[in-house]
């Protein structure tokens, strides 16, 4: 986000990423028992930066194994004192393979885009999670005091349970910005008196918010929900372009839709690896601990996912992705859909959204119904087409739901969500087969690992067969519900 041009900062965000810090702060986790008794100066080499001890959490009355230290700014680094602080609570500060303090791509090494937090390896005897939360709250209060003249409240990125507890507590008290976390789609409160352009703008703003926040989340956190929500945001954006095409159609909209598709495909490869490695294979490894090949397979795939995550992080700060985000922000906030030569566009934009919504929803429903014909005999490709149409319909329903009585919308939307979830299970099975059977990923050699591959494929195919039987029943249920827009 630090590379994002000015136009992208012009829209309101519920969970605005922190762009630059005031002063780097670190709560360090040392690498040994011996380090726990040393002065912070003596162990700052673990982070690759000089540090000054500010607060020691091991002091009474409720001692915990946490330290608050200020990192000495490296020579040549300039920090804007008016920017808010961003505190990162991380169990792996100075040690983790991906965000270690001594690694070139660590949070602290890039300053100093953010403030950091970590802790000592050994807990104080008797300390509780409540003690840790209270200590971290006190540290954050210290950061707030240090940044009293800065713009806005500090933000907290939590990469551990204690950080999450602390961040949630302080956010509820409105003393800090909500912790950085994957952002889901927001609730868009469309009103019946809005015209098409106003409704489209509100929906596009929410899509932009979700995309922009998850850009930052994927870059800064290892949470596998980040890539998922980024891809969801991109899909919602393309759906919004599709349903409002009659009013917003323009060369720029078509270009942005193409860029969203490209980025979604790139992020989708990471999402697929995350699902297979961290969900599907780990589920089998947990259920069958006596099969050693399953854990080995999970490790191989997790490594591939980590490598892909690094590639995506590089892509997200690259020229093409940053230009897309900036151009999208400008399109949304500067009415980029206007086509001066299209004299009839003003009339289409001024149509009441309550008049347009039923026609748009009916169009999407007809496409779903057409794709579902002969459901029992659909090929794999036809099932995939039906899945995409169902997801597009779901996003469209969620966009326009506020315009209709909830008691009419809810049964339809509930059945639709259940059906799309089941089709998602079918897609996961196809992804497993493509990833493990149709190709041979590097590192999958060895008899036990190959046995695990067959195990996972077989288990996923069995789940898919069960899911397909459910899908047919669920479709009949959805098809029997009267569309709420009619």
Short mmCIF file of N, CA and C in Angstrom, two decimals, residues 87-232:
data_model
loop_
_atom_site.label_atom_id
_atom_site.label_comp_id
_atom_site.label_asym_id
_atom_site.label_seq_id
_atom_site.Cartn_x
_atom_site.Cartn_y
_atom_site.Cartn_z
N UNK A 87 1.37 -1.32 15.24
CA UNK A 87 2.01 -2.28 16.13
C UNK A 87 1.73 -3.69 15.65
N UNK A 88 2.79 -4.48 15.46
CA UNK A 88 2.64 -5.87 15.03
C UNK A 88 2.99 -6.78 16.19
N UNK A 89 2.05 -7.61 16.60
CA UNK A 89 2.26 -8.59 17.66
C UNK A 89 2.55 -9.92 17.00
N UNK A 90 3.79 -10.41 17.14
CA UNK A 90 4.19 -11.59 16.38
C UNK A 90 5.02 -12.53 17.22
N UNK A 91 4.58 -13.77 17.28
CA UNK A 91 5.29 -14.78 18.07
C UNK A 91 6.64 -15.12 17.47
N UNK A 92 6.87 -14.77 16.19
CA UNK A 92 8.07 -15.23 15.50
C UNK A 92 9.07 -14.12 15.24
N UNK A 93 8.87 -12.94 15.86
CA UNK A 93 9.78 -11.82 15.59
C UNK A 93 11.22 -12.24 15.85
N UNK A 94 12.06 -12.17 14.85
CA UNK A 94 13.45 -12.56 15.00
C UNK A 94 13.71 -14.02 14.74
N UNK A 95 12.66 -14.82 14.48
CA UNK A 95 12.89 -16.26 14.33
C UNK A 95 12.14 -16.91 13.18
N UNK A 96 10.96 -16.43 12.82
CA UNK A 96 10.16 -17.10 11.80
C UNK A 96 10.83 -17.10 10.44
N UNK A 97 10.50 -18.12 9.64
CA UNK A 97 11.13 -18.25 8.33
C UNK A 97 10.66 -17.22 7.34
N UNK A 98 9.46 -16.66 7.57
CA UNK A 98 8.92 -15.73 6.57
C UNK A 98 8.98 -14.28 7.02
N UNK A 99 8.80 -14.01 8.31
CA UNK A 99 8.81 -12.63 8.74
C UNK A 99 9.81 -12.42 9.87
N UNK A 100 10.89 -13.21 9.84
CA UNK A 100 11.92 -13.09 10.86
C UNK A 100 12.55 -11.72 10.82
N UNK A 101 12.94 -11.23 12.02
CA UNK A 101 13.51 -9.90 12.09
C UNK A 101 14.81 -9.77 11.33
N UNK A 102 15.56 -10.88 11.19
CA UNK A 102 16.85 -10.77 10.50
C UNK A 102 16.73 -11.09 9.03
N UNK A 103 15.51 -11.36 8.53
CA UNK A 103 15.33 -11.66 7.12
C UNK A 103 15.17 -10.37 6.32
N UNK A 104 15.60 -10.35 5.06
CA UNK A 104 15.49 -9.13 4.24
C UNK A 104 14.06 -8.65 4.07
N UNK A 105 13.06 -9.59 4.10
CA UNK A 105 11.69 -9.16 3.86
C UNK A 105 10.87 -9.05 5.14
N UNK A 106 11.57 -8.96 6.29
CA UNK A 106 10.85 -8.87 7.55
C UNK A 106 10.15 -7.53 7.69
N UNK A 107 9.11 -7.47 8.53
CA UNK A 107 8.42 -6.20 8.72
C UNK A 107 9.35 -5.10 9.22
N UNK A 108 10.24 -5.47 10.16
CA UNK A 108 11.10 -4.43 10.71
C UNK A 108 12.11 -3.95 9.70
N UNK A 109 12.56 -4.84 8.80
CA UNK A 109 13.61 -4.46 7.85
C UNK A 109 13.09 -3.51 6.79
N UNK A 110 11.76 -3.51 6.58
CA UNK A 110 11.24 -2.60 5.58
C UNK A 110 10.71 -1.32 6.20
N UNK A 111 11.01 -1.18 7.67
CA UNK A 111 10.67 0.11 8.34
C UNK A 111 9.90 1.07 7.56
N UNK A 112 10.23 0.24 7.91
CA UNK A 112 9.96 0.62 8.99
C UNK A 112 8.72 1.16 8.57
N UNK A 113 8.06 0.19 7.77
CA UNK A 113 6.68 0.45 7.41
C UNK A 113 5.77 0.27 8.61
N UNK A 114 6.25 -0.36 9.68
CA UNK A 114 5.34 -0.61 10.79
C UNK A 114 6.09 -0.83 12.08
N UNK A 115 5.40 -0.80 13.21
CA UNK A 115 5.97 -1.12 14.51
C UNK A 115 5.73 -2.61 14.76
N UNK A 116 6.62 -3.22 15.54
CA UNK A 116 6.54 -4.68 15.72
C UNK A 116 6.42 -5.08 17.18
N UNK A 117 5.89 -6.28 17.38
CA UNK A 117 5.74 -6.83 18.72
C UNK A 117 6.06 -8.31 18.70
N UNK A 118 6.74 -8.82 19.74
CA UNK A 118 7.03 -10.25 19.87
C UNK A 118 7.22 -10.58 21.34
N UNK A 119 7.78 -11.75 21.70
CA UNK A 119 7.95 -12.03 23.12
C UNK A 119 9.04 -13.07 23.35
N UNK A 120 9.45 -13.18 24.62
CA UNK A 120 10.49 -14.11 25.03
C UNK A 120 10.00 -15.55 24.92
N UNK A 121 10.93 -16.50 24.76
CA UNK A 121 10.51 -17.88 24.51
C UNK A 121 9.84 -18.57 25.68
N UNK A 122 10.21 -18.21 26.92
CA UNK A 122 9.69 -18.93 28.08
C UNK A 122 8.71 -18.07 28.86
N UNK A 123 7.51 -18.54 29.11
CA UNK A 123 6.54 -17.76 29.89
C UNK A 123 6.96 -17.63 31.34
N UNK A 124 6.50 -16.56 31.97
CA UNK A 124 6.71 -16.39 33.39
C UNK A 124 5.82 -17.40 34.12
N UNK A 125 6.36 -18.13 35.09
CA UNK A 125 5.53 -19.12 35.79
C UNK A 125 4.22 -18.50 36.30
N UNK A 126 3.11 -19.15 35.94
CA UNK A 126 1.82 -18.70 36.43
C UNK A 126 1.12 -17.67 35.57
N UNK A 127 1.78 -17.19 34.51
CA UNK A 127 1.13 -16.16 33.71
C UNK A 127 -0.05 -16.75 32.94
N UNK A 128 -1.06 -15.93 32.72
CA UNK A 128 -2.26 -16.36 32.01
C UNK A 128 -2.46 -15.51 30.76
N UNK A 129 -3.38 -15.94 29.92
CA UNK A 129 -3.70 -15.16 28.73
C UNK A 129 -4.23 -13.79 29.12
N UNK A 130 -4.98 -13.73 30.22
CA UNK A 130 -5.47 -12.43 30.68
C UNK A 130 -4.31 -11.52 31.06
N UNK A 131 -3.28 -12.09 31.72
CA UNK A 131 -2.11 -11.30 32.08
C UNK A 131 -1.43 -10.74 30.84
N UNK A 132 -1.30 -11.60 29.82
CA UNK A 132 -0.66 -11.18 28.58
C UNK A 132 -1.45 -10.06 27.91
N UNK A 133 -2.76 -10.22 27.88
CA UNK A 133 -3.61 -9.21 27.26
C UNK A 133 -3.49 -7.87 27.98
N UNK A 134 -3.47 -7.90 29.31
CA UNK A 134 -3.34 -6.68 30.09
C UNK A 134 -1.99 -6.02 29.82
N UNK A 135 -0.93 -6.84 29.74
CA UNK A 135 0.40 -6.29 29.47
C UNK A 135 0.47 -5.65 28.09
N UNK A 136 -0.08 -6.34 27.10
CA UNK A 136 -0.04 -5.79 25.74
C UNK A 136 -0.88 -4.52 25.65
N UNK A 137 -1.99 -4.48 26.37
CA UNK A 137 -2.80 -3.27 26.38
C UNK A 137 -2.00 -2.11 26.96
N UNK A 138 -1.23 -2.40 28.01
CA UNK A 138 -0.40 -1.35 28.61
C UNK A 138 0.67 -0.88 27.62
N UNK A 139 1.27 -1.83 26.89
CA UNK A 139 2.27 -1.45 25.89
C UNK A 139 1.65 -0.57 24.80
N UNK A 140 0.44 -0.97 24.36
CA UNK A 140 -0.22 -0.18 23.33
C UNK A 140 -0.56 1.22 23.84
N UNK A 141 -0.93 1.31 25.12
CA UNK A 141 -1.19 2.63 25.70
C UNK A 141 0.09 3.48 25.64
N UNK A 142 1.22 2.82 25.85
CA UNK A 142 2.50 3.54 25.78
C UNK A 142 2.74 4.03 24.35
N UNK A 143 2.42 3.19 23.38
CA UNK A 143 2.56 3.59 21.98
C UNK A 143 1.63 4.77 21.67
N UNK A 144 0.41 4.71 22.21
CA UNK A 144 -0.54 5.80 22.00
C UNK A 144 0.02 7.10 22.55
N UNK A 145 0.64 7.02 23.75
CA UNK A 145 1.22 8.22 24.35
C UNK A 145 2.38 8.76 23.52
N UNK A 146 3.20 7.85 22.98
CA UNK A 146 4.32 8.27 22.16
C UNK A 146 3.85 8.94 20.87
N UNK A 147 2.70 8.54 20.41
CA UNK A 147 2.19 9.03 19.14
C UNK A 147 1.03 10.00 19.34
N UNK A 148 1.05 10.72 20.44
CA UNK A 148 -0.07 11.59 20.80
C UNK A 148 -0.37 12.64 19.74
N UNK A 149 0.64 13.08 19.01
CA UNK A 149 0.44 14.13 18.02
C UNK A 149 0.21 13.58 16.62
N UNK A 150 0.24 12.28 16.46
CA UNK A 150 0.08 11.67 15.15
C UNK A 150 -1.37 11.70 14.69
N UNK A 151 -1.57 11.36 13.42
CA UNK A 151 -2.92 11.38 12.86
C UNK A 151 -3.61 10.04 13.10
N UNK A 152 -4.67 10.06 13.87
CA UNK A 152 -5.43 8.85 14.09
C UNK A 152 -4.87 7.96 15.17
N UNK A 153 -5.62 6.91 15.47
CA UNK A 153 -5.22 5.94 16.49
C UNK A 153 -4.26 4.92 15.89
N UNK A 154 -3.41 4.29 16.74
CA UNK A 154 -2.52 3.25 16.21
C UNK A 154 -3.32 2.06 15.70
N UNK A 155 -2.72 1.32 14.78
CA UNK A 155 -3.31 0.07 14.32
C UNK A 155 -2.51 -1.09 14.88
N UNK A 156 -3.14 -2.26 14.95
CA UNK A 156 -2.48 -3.46 15.46
C UNK A 156 -2.63 -4.58 14.44
N UNK A 157 -1.50 -5.19 14.06
CA UNK A 157 -1.51 -6.41 13.25
C UNK A 157 -1.20 -7.55 14.20
N UNK A 158 -2.07 -8.53 14.29
CA UNK A 158 -1.84 -9.64 15.22
C UNK A 158 -1.54 -10.92 14.46
N UNK A 159 -0.38 -11.49 14.74
CA UNK A 159 0.00 -12.78 14.16
C UNK A 159 0.08 -13.85 15.23
N UNK A 160 -0.57 -13.63 16.36
CA UNK A 160 -0.60 -14.64 17.42
C UNK A 160 -1.87 -14.44 18.22
N UNK A 161 -2.21 -15.40 19.06
CA UNK A 161 -3.48 -15.34 19.80
C UNK A 161 -3.50 -14.17 20.76
N UNK A 162 -2.37 -13.94 21.45
CA UNK A 162 -2.33 -12.84 22.40
C UNK A 162 -2.54 -11.51 21.70
N UNK A 163 -1.92 -11.35 20.55
CA UNK A 163 -2.10 -10.11 19.80
C UNK A 163 -3.53 -9.91 19.39
N UNK A 164 -4.19 -11.00 18.99
CA UNK A 164 -5.59 -10.91 18.59
C UNK A 164 -6.47 -10.49 19.75
N UNK A 165 -6.22 -11.10 20.93
CA UNK A 165 -7.00 -10.75 22.12
C UNK A 165 -6.81 -9.29 22.47
N UNK A 166 -5.55 -8.85 22.47
CA UNK A 166 -5.24 -7.47 22.84
C UNK A 166 -5.86 -6.50 21.84
N UNK A 167 -5.65 -6.78 20.55
CA UNK A 167 -6.18 -5.89 19.52
C UNK A 167 -7.68 -5.77 19.59
N UNK A 168 -8.37 -6.90 19.79
CA UNK A 168 -9.83 -6.88 19.86
C UNK A 168 -10.31 -6.07 21.06
N UNK A 169 -9.63 -6.24 22.19
CA UNK A 169 -10.01 -5.52 23.40
C UNK A 169 -9.89 -4.01 23.20
N UNK A 170 -8.74 -3.57 22.70
CA UNK A 170 -8.50 -2.14 22.53
C UNK A 170 -9.38 -1.55 21.42
N UNK A 171 -9.65 -2.34 20.38
CA UNK A 171 -10.51 -1.86 19.31
C UNK A 171 -11.94 -1.66 19.82
N UNK A 172 -12.41 -2.59 20.66
CA UNK A 172 -13.75 -2.45 21.22
C UNK A 172 -13.86 -1.19 22.06
N UNK A 173 -12.76 -0.83 22.71
CA UNK A 173 -12.74 0.38 23.54
C UNK A 173 -12.44 1.63 22.72
N UNK A 174 -12.27 1.44 21.40
CA UNK A 174 -12.01 2.54 20.46
C UNK A 174 -10.73 3.29 20.81
N UNK A 175 -9.74 2.56 21.35
CA UNK A 175 -8.46 3.19 21.65
C UNK A 175 -7.45 2.97 20.54
N UNK A 176 -7.71 1.99 19.68
CA UNK A 176 -6.86 1.75 18.52
C UNK A 176 -7.74 1.43 17.33
N UNK A 177 -7.15 1.47 16.13
CA UNK A 177 -7.85 0.99 14.95
C UNK A 177 -8.03 -0.52 15.06
N UNK A 178 -9.06 -1.10 14.45
CA UNK A 178 -9.22 -2.56 14.49
C UNK A 178 -7.98 -3.26 13.95
N UNK A 179 -7.59 -4.41 14.53
CA UNK A 179 -6.41 -5.13 14.05
C UNK A 179 -6.54 -5.48 12.57
N UNK A 180 -5.42 -5.46 11.88
CA UNK A 180 -5.42 -5.84 10.47
C UNK A 180 -5.83 -7.30 10.35
N UNK A 181 -6.79 -7.57 9.52
CA UNK A 181 -7.30 -8.93 9.35
C UNK A 181 -7.96 -9.03 7.98
N UNK A 182 -8.07 -10.25 7.44
CA UNK A 182 -8.77 -10.41 6.16
C UNK A 182 -10.15 -9.78 6.21
N UNK A 183 -10.51 -9.06 5.17
CA UNK A 183 -11.78 -8.34 5.16
C UNK A 183 -12.80 -9.02 4.26
N UNK A 184 -13.92 -9.36 4.85
CA UNK A 184 -15.02 -9.95 4.10
C UNK A 184 -15.83 -8.86 3.39
N UNK A 185 -16.75 -9.29 2.58
CA UNK A 185 -17.66 -8.34 1.93
C UNK A 185 -18.46 -7.62 2.99
N UNK A 186 -18.70 -6.32 2.77
CA UNK A 186 -19.47 -5.55 3.73
C UNK A 186 -20.96 -5.64 3.46
N UNK A 187 -21.73 -5.16 4.39
CA UNK A 187 -23.19 -5.09 4.22
C UNK A 187 -23.51 -3.76 3.55
N UNK A 188 -23.99 -3.81 2.34
CA UNK A 188 -24.26 -2.60 1.55
C UNK A 188 -25.72 -2.22 1.73
N UNK A 189 -25.93 -1.07 2.34
CA UNK A 189 -27.29 -0.65 2.67
C UNK A 189 -27.89 0.17 1.53
N UNK A 190 -28.25 -0.50 0.45
CA UNK A 190 -28.91 0.20 -0.64
C UNK A 190 -30.28 0.68 -0.17
N UNK A 191 -30.70 1.82 -0.70
CA UNK A 191 -32.01 2.38 -0.35
C UNK A 191 -32.92 2.38 -1.57
N UNK A 192 -34.20 2.25 -1.32
CA UNK A 192 -35.15 2.14 -2.42
C UNK A 192 -35.27 3.43 -3.24
N UNK A 193 -34.82 4.56 -2.66
CA UNK A 193 -34.92 5.82 -3.39
C UNK A 193 -33.64 6.14 -4.17
N UNK A 194 -32.70 5.22 -4.20
CA UNK A 194 -31.47 5.46 -4.95
C UNK A 194 -31.67 5.22 -6.44
N UNK A 195 -30.91 5.96 -7.23
CA UNK A 195 -30.89 5.68 -8.66
C UNK A 195 -29.78 4.67 -8.94
N UNK A 196 -29.73 4.17 -10.14
CA UNK A 196 -28.78 3.12 -10.50
C UNK A 196 -27.34 3.57 -10.24
N UNK A 197 -27.00 4.77 -10.61
CA UNK A 197 -25.61 5.22 -10.43
C UNK A 197 -25.21 5.25 -8.96
N UNK A 198 -26.09 5.71 -8.10
CA UNK A 198 -25.78 5.76 -6.67
C UNK A 198 -25.60 4.36 -6.10
N UNK A 199 -26.49 3.45 -6.47
CA UNK A 199 -26.39 2.07 -5.98
C UNK A 199 -25.12 1.39 -6.48
N UNK A 200 -24.83 1.60 -7.76
CA UNK A 200 -23.62 1.00 -8.33
C UNK A 200 -22.38 1.55 -7.65
N UNK A 201 -22.35 2.84 -7.38
CA UNK A 201 -21.21 3.45 -6.71
C UNK A 201 -21.00 2.85 -5.32
N UNK A 202 -22.08 2.66 -4.55
CA UNK A 202 -21.95 2.09 -3.21
C UNK A 202 -21.40 0.67 -3.27
N UNK A 203 -21.88 -0.12 -4.21
CA UNK A 203 -21.42 -1.50 -4.35
C UNK A 203 -19.96 -1.53 -4.79
N UNK A 204 -19.59 -0.69 -5.75
CA UNK A 204 -18.21 -0.66 -6.21
C UNK A 204 -17.27 -0.19 -5.12
N UNK A 205 -17.71 0.74 -4.29
CA UNK A 205 -16.87 1.20 -3.18
C UNK A 205 -16.59 0.06 -2.20
N UNK A 206 -17.62 -0.74 -1.94
CA UNK A 206 -17.41 -1.85 -1.02
C UNK A 206 -16.46 -2.88 -1.62
N UNK A 207 -16.60 -3.15 -2.90
CA UNK A 207 -15.67 -4.08 -3.57
C UNK A 207 -14.25 -3.53 -3.51
N UNK A 208 -14.10 -2.25 -3.77
CA UNK A 208 -12.78 -1.62 -3.73
C UNK A 208 -12.19 -1.70 -2.34
N UNK A 209 -13.00 -1.44 -1.33
CA UNK A 209 -12.56 -1.52 0.06
C UNK A 209 -12.04 -2.92 0.37
N UNK A 210 -12.81 -3.94 -0.02
CA UNK A 210 -12.41 -5.32 0.24
C UNK A 210 -11.12 -5.67 -0.49
N UNK A 211 -11.00 -5.26 -1.72
CA UNK A 211 -9.80 -5.56 -2.51
C UNK A 211 -8.59 -4.85 -1.95
N UNK A 212 -8.71 -3.55 -1.68
CA UNK A 212 -7.57 -2.77 -1.21
C UNK A 212 -7.08 -3.25 0.15
N UNK A 213 -7.99 -3.53 1.06
CA UNK A 213 -7.58 -4.00 2.38
C UNK A 213 -6.88 -5.36 2.28
N UNK A 214 -7.41 -6.25 1.47
CA UNK A 214 -6.81 -7.58 1.37
C UNK A 214 -5.52 -7.58 0.55
N UNK A 215 -5.30 -6.57 -0.29
CA UNK A 215 -3.98 -6.36 -0.87
C UNK A 215 -2.95 -6.28 0.26
N UNK A 216 -3.27 -5.42 1.22
CA UNK A 216 -2.37 -5.18 2.34
C UNK A 216 -2.26 -6.41 3.24
N UNK A 217 -3.40 -7.07 3.49
CA UNK A 217 -3.42 -8.27 4.34
C UNK A 217 -2.52 -9.36 3.77
N UNK A 218 -2.64 -9.63 2.48
CA UNK A 218 -1.84 -10.69 1.85
C UNK A 218 -0.35 -10.36 1.95
N UNK A 219 -0.02 -9.09 1.81
CA UNK A 219 1.39 -8.69 1.90
C UNK A 219 1.93 -8.84 3.31
N UNK A 220 1.09 -8.63 4.33
CA UNK A 220 1.59 -8.54 5.70
C UNK A 220 1.30 -9.75 6.57
N UNK A 221 0.30 -10.52 6.26
CA UNK A 221 -0.08 -11.65 7.11
C UNK A 221 0.01 -12.97 6.34
N UNK A 222 0.18 -14.05 7.09
CA UNK A 222 0.20 -15.38 6.50
C UNK A 222 -1.17 -16.06 6.53
N UNK A 223 -2.17 -15.37 7.04
CA UNK A 223 -3.52 -15.91 7.16
C UNK A 223 -4.02 -16.35 5.78
N UNK A 224 -4.41 -17.62 5.64
CA UNK A 224 -4.83 -18.13 4.34
C UNK A 224 -6.17 -17.55 3.91
N UNK A 225 -6.87 -16.89 4.84
CA UNK A 225 -8.14 -16.25 4.47
C UNK A 225 -7.90 -14.99 3.65
N UNK A 226 -6.69 -14.40 3.77
CA UNK A 226 -6.39 -13.18 3.02
C UNK A 226 -6.50 -13.34 1.51
N UNK A 227 -5.78 -14.31 0.91
CA UNK A 227 -5.91 -14.53 -0.53
C UNK A 227 -7.35 -14.88 -0.93
N UNK A 228 -8.04 -15.63 -0.08
CA UNK A 228 -9.42 -16.01 -0.39
C UNK A 228 -10.31 -14.77 -0.50
N UNK A 229 -10.21 -13.89 0.51
CA UNK A 229 -11.06 -12.70 0.49
C UNK A 229 -10.64 -11.72 -0.59
N UNK A 230 -9.37 -11.70 -0.96
CA UNK A 230 -8.95 -10.87 -2.08
C UNK A 230 -9.59 -11.38 -3.36
N UNK A 231 -9.58 -12.68 -3.56
CA UNK A 231 -10.20 -13.24 -4.76
C UNK A 231 -11.71 -13.04 -4.75
N UNK A 232 -12.33 -13.17 -3.58
CA UNK A 232 -13.78 -12.90 -3.49
C UNK A 232 -14.07 -11.46 -3.88
#
